XYZ file of C-alpha atoms in Angstrom:
299
model
C 1.747 22.668 -18.412
C 1.391 19.069 -16.292
C 1.983 18.287 -12.900
C 3.895 14.935 -11.593
C 3.194 13.900 -8.022
C 5.522 11.258 -6.802
C 3.911 8.497 -4.222
C 4.907 5.733 -2.125
C 4.342 1.899 -1.560
C 3.425 0.852 2.273
C 4.188 -2.135 4.082
C 1.946 -3.192 6.841
C 3.511 -3.792 10.320
C 0.404 -4.724 11.598
C -2.495 -5.891 10.528
C -5.190 -7.183 12.831
C -8.404 -7.801 11.634
C -12.079 -8.190 13.222
C -14.888 -10.283 11.820
C -16.889 -9.057 8.845
C -19.413 -6.171 9.247
C -22.684 -5.948 8.025
C -21.541 -3.498 5.089
C -19.246 -6.271 4.006
C -15.812 -4.540 4.954
C -13.997 -5.619 8.238
C -12.858 -3.206 11.018
C -8.924 -3.132 11.198
C -5.925 -1.627 13.400
C -3.739 -1.123 10.590
C -0.177 -0.006 11.235
C 1.433 1.720 7.929
C 4.694 2.167 7.180
C 5.498 4.142 3.546
C 8.768 2.815 1.940
C 10.897 4.311 -0.739
C 9.112 2.537 -3.729
C 7.258 5.011 -6.022
C 4.727 5.143 -8.503
C 4.731 8.741 -10.410
C 1.430 9.820 -11.492
C 1.246 12.892 -14.210
C -1.630 14.834 -14.978
C -1.864 16.938 -18.468
C -4.794 19.090 -19.836
C -6.872 17.096 -22.013
C -9.661 18.436 -24.578
C -10.914 14.921 -25.135
C -12.140 13.809 -21.585
C -10.408 11.694 -19.287
C -7.787 9.353 -20.250
C -5.312 6.940 -18.318
C -1.766 5.636 -19.764
C 0.620 3.578 -17.812
C 4.449 2.368 -18.097
C 6.756 0.473 -15.918
C 6.902 -3.502 -14.573
C 3.822 -5.112 -14.682
C 1.861 -2.108 -16.498
C -0.061 -4.499 -18.714
C -2.056 -5.495 -15.898
C -3.085 -1.919 -14.930
C -6.452 -1.098 -15.968
C -6.678 2.009 -18.257
C -10.596 2.650 -17.961
C -12.795 4.027 -15.166
C -12.252 1.291 -12.292
C -8.605 2.287 -12.290
C -8.602 4.537 -9.327
C -6.516 7.161 -10.447
C -9.544 7.885 -12.734
C -11.881 7.541 -10.348
C -10.262 9.984 -8.101
C -9.582 12.924 -11.288
C -13.672 12.324 -11.396
C -14.211 12.861 -7.733
C -12.236 16.041 -7.590
C -13.678 17.125 -10.814
C -17.552 16.229 -9.729
C -17.057 17.850 -6.206
C -15.512 22.015 -7.846
C -18.077 21.701 -10.952
C -15.743 20.949 -13.767
C -15.093 18.408 -16.451
C -12.384 15.814 -15.745
C -10.542 16.262 -18.354
C -6.953 15.162 -17.965
C -4.539 12.622 -19.589
C -3.116 10.717 -16.435
C 0.211 8.894 -16.990
C 1.065 6.555 -14.549
C 5.149 5.580 -14.269
C 4.771 2.268 -12.107
C 7.264 0.883 -10.262
C 5.204 -0.517 -7.100
C 4.124 -4.088 -7.909
C 0.659 -4.812 -9.120
C -1.651 -6.792 -7.128
C 1.083 -7.351 -4.560
C -0.158 -5.985 -1.103
C 1.591 -2.521 -1.001
C -1.087 -0.476 -2.056
C -0.089 0.317 -5.456
C -3.530 1.166 -7.210
C -4.155 3.138 -4.045
C -1.138 5.432 -4.482
C -2.241 6.044 -7.894
C -5.387 7.039 -6.718
C -3.703 9.783 -4.213
C -1.285 10.803 -6.465
C -3.820 11.425 -9.205
C -6.012 13.286 -6.653
C -3.149 15.667 -5.630
C -1.688 15.933 -9.534
C -5.483 17.198 -10.396
C -5.576 19.438 -7.638
C -2.506 21.105 -8.453
C -3.007 21.017 -12.141
C -6.783 22.658 -11.729
C -6.149 24.723 -9.248
C -8.821 23.824 -7.144
C -7.357 24.705 -3.989
C -8.965 21.763 -1.804
C -8.161 21.414 1.905
C -6.015 18.653 3.217
C -9.185 17.442 5.043
C -11.163 17.434 1.490
C -8.372 15.556 -0.155
C -8.555 12.913 2.467
C -12.392 12.888 2.397
C -12.029 11.752 -1.158
C -9.459 9.702 -0.746
C -11.609 7.778 2.016
C -14.338 7.409 -0.373
C -11.916 5.667 -3.078
C -10.922 3.048 -0.923
C -9.363 1.925 2.915
C -5.412 2.405 1.977
C -5.922 5.560 -0.307
C -5.542 8.248 2.661
C -2.633 6.720 3.582
C -1.112 7.202 0.524
C -1.636 10.801 0.492
C -0.190 11.405 3.782
C 2.911 8.693 4.014
C 5.502 8.683 6.804
C 3.639 5.654 9.616
C -0.026 5.799 10.795
C -2.744 3.724 12.483
C -5.562 3.310 10.433
C -8.611 2.345 12.257
C -12.616 1.587 10.863
C -11.914 -0.221 7.497
C -8.414 1.660 7.949
C -9.477 4.837 6.392
C -9.428 6.862 9.662
C -5.912 7.761 10.552
C -3.634 8.913 13.252
C -0.302 9.898 12.191
C 2.437 8.218 14.360
C 6.149 8.785 15.156
C 9.094 7.186 13.474
C 12.294 7.515 15.416
C 14.469 6.074 12.615
C 14.893 4.708 9.281
C 13.618 0.610 8.992
C 15.575 -1.270 6.095
C 13.419 -3.733 3.823
C 13.531 -6.037 1.110
C 10.629 -7.167 -1.071
C 9.992 -10.467 -2.651
C 7.512 -9.891 -5.879
C 5.792 -13.146 -6.386
C 5.057 -14.918 -9.834
C 1.322 -13.616 -9.533
C -0.697 -11.335 -8.119
C -3.420 -11.841 -5.461
C -6.772 -10.002 -5.159
C -7.572 -8.598 -2.050
C -11.339 -9.588 -1.856
C -10.143 -13.165 -2.206
C -7.816 -12.741 0.333
C -10.167 -11.432 2.858
C -13.232 -13.813 2.015
C -10.623 -16.629 2.791
C -9.991 -15.176 5.932
C -13.615 -15.146 6.700
C -13.539 -19.089 5.611
C -10.762 -19.634 7.878
C -12.514 -17.579 10.815
C -15.794 -19.244 10.410
C -17.493 -19.870 13.545
C -14.617 -18.090 15.794
C -15.156 -15.032 17.892
C -12.733 -12.665 16.769
C -11.678 -10.035 18.857
C -11.835 -6.241 18.302
C -8.577 -5.199 16.340
C -6.513 -2.927 18.515
C -3.045 -1.204 17.761
C -0.113 -3.225 19.483
C 1.751 -0.544 21.795
C 5.036 -2.470 21.272
C 4.469 -1.879 17.391
C 4.156 1.711 18.028
C 6.827 1.631 20.413
C 9.134 0.338 18.024
C 8.719 2.767 15.412
C 8.808 5.543 17.827
C 12.219 4.272 19.032
C 13.708 3.523 15.417
C 14.356 -0.072 16.726
C 14.188 -2.832 14.157
C 15.068 -5.626 16.530
C 11.872 -4.616 18.654
C 9.734 -3.866 15.474
C 10.837 -7.618 14.595
C 9.539 -9.183 17.348
C 6.174 -7.108 17.297
C 5.081 -7.320 13.603
C 1.808 -9.109 12.819
C -0.512 -9.922 9.884
C -3.871 -11.445 10.174
C -4.321 -11.918 6.553
C -1.036 -13.880 6.353
C -2.776 -17.510 7.065
C -5.197 -16.702 4.321
C -3.010 -15.518 1.726
C -1.103 -18.471 2.479
C -3.764 -20.498 1.762
C -4.461 -19.447 -1.594
C -0.413 -19.392 -2.518
C 1.227 -21.809 -0.552
C 4.510 -21.171 -2.515
C 4.947 -18.172 -0.422
C 5.961 -20.498 2.228
C 8.993 -21.243 0.440
C 9.781 -17.198 -0.068
C 9.272 -16.643 3.571
C 11.852 -19.340 4.735
C 14.397 -18.375 2.174
C 14.176 -14.775 3.905
C 14.505 -15.860 7.257
C 17.442 -18.295 6.450
C 19.133 -15.106 4.915
C 19.073 -13.524 8.355
C 16.023 -11.516 8.102
C 15.200 -9.866 11.397
C 11.353 -10.767 10.481
C 9.516 -12.104 7.476
C 5.541 -11.481 6.799
C 3.217 -11.427 3.705
C 2.641 -7.678 3.005
C -0.833 -6.653 3.228
C -3.038 -9.008 1.597
C 0.225 -10.429 -0.591
C 1.447 -11.838 -2.383
C 4.554 -9.502 -2.237
C 6.451 -11.100 1.231
C 7.982 -8.588 3.005
C 11.751 -9.067 5.191
C 13.129 -6.482 7.643
C 16.673 -5.859 7.587
C 18.996 -4.749 10.305
C 20.747 -2.116 7.864
C 21.234 -1.381 4.375
C 23.961 -3.884 3.942
C 22.234 -6.648 5.694
C 19.017 -5.555 3.095
C 21.332 -6.141 0.456
C 22.691 -9.467 1.439
C 19.009 -10.992 1.729
C 18.256 -9.487 -1.417
C 21.094 -11.379 -3.333
C 19.844 -14.793 -1.436
C 16.248 -13.943 -2.458
C 17.409 -13.510 -5.765
C 19.154 -16.890 -6.110
C 16.918 -19.072 -4.205
C 14.310 -19.508 -6.942
C 11.365 -18.714 -4.750
C 10.255 -14.985 -6.340
C 10.383 -13.413 -9.594
C 12.177 -10.144 -8.729
C 13.613 -8.746 -5.404
C 13.425 -4.701 -4.134
C 15.086 -2.883 -1.562
C 13.415 -0.152 0.288
C 13.616 1.958 3.237
C 10.897 3.114 5.513
C 9.517 6.100 6.408
C 8.948 7.693 3.292
C 6.984 10.896 2.819
C 3.456 10.622 1.122
C 2.354 11.887 -2.155
C 4.508 14.966 -3.164
C 4.335 17.252 -6.051
C 7.624 17.221 -8.058
C 7.000 19.662 -10.809
């Protein structure tokens, strides 16, 4: 017997970041939107302990030891229910690695749901979300999907209404960016500044609820974008190419380096993707639609 779970990538349509807290984290107002790029995590019983394997684009960059969030999720669930984490977790990866789209967090949420189904633990949604929050700030949203406002360090979620489809183009960069490094650069750039407490922008929430891409394009923001561009200046060329191709909005996705372009519709997204592919400013281009469902058991 095995269980496969499909889990989506995310884009942040608002990422407001406050000053560093004493615990090293930052308070956030993080408006997540799940999009139709997916990893699949398959859990299979194993007699020889916990094992992680991976296939797909950039699979060689995925850690296969206990630092992988999928492995940590299995261990956390097993510990809670007093059993050994004897499972083989296989990740079929399609979400960019180290790309600011929560691929690692998606794998953690996918493994948690797959192991819960495989082992028949019967954990409640609240229990699963509690374990997710212990694994990382983005992991709870990977479980929930759709759209949500994340506060605290991003782990406290309030689900949001989405009134229509939003079409996106994602340009994948030639190398990754470390999320901790981007936050350190954010702190360096903001040294001496009095940063306000982050709050959700009502214009973003209204645009999502109405399914209004033009209104969302005006409202999207990412406070980490200057830090990502400071560490990876070439991303400015990708952003400029997407804007020139007709994107309604262009921004760095989360901590980057994937760049995200909001399009009017599917045809416009295809046209923007073609221009970006030919621009020489990125290594690959993907299109997707949001909002997408969260972690889902496939079999």
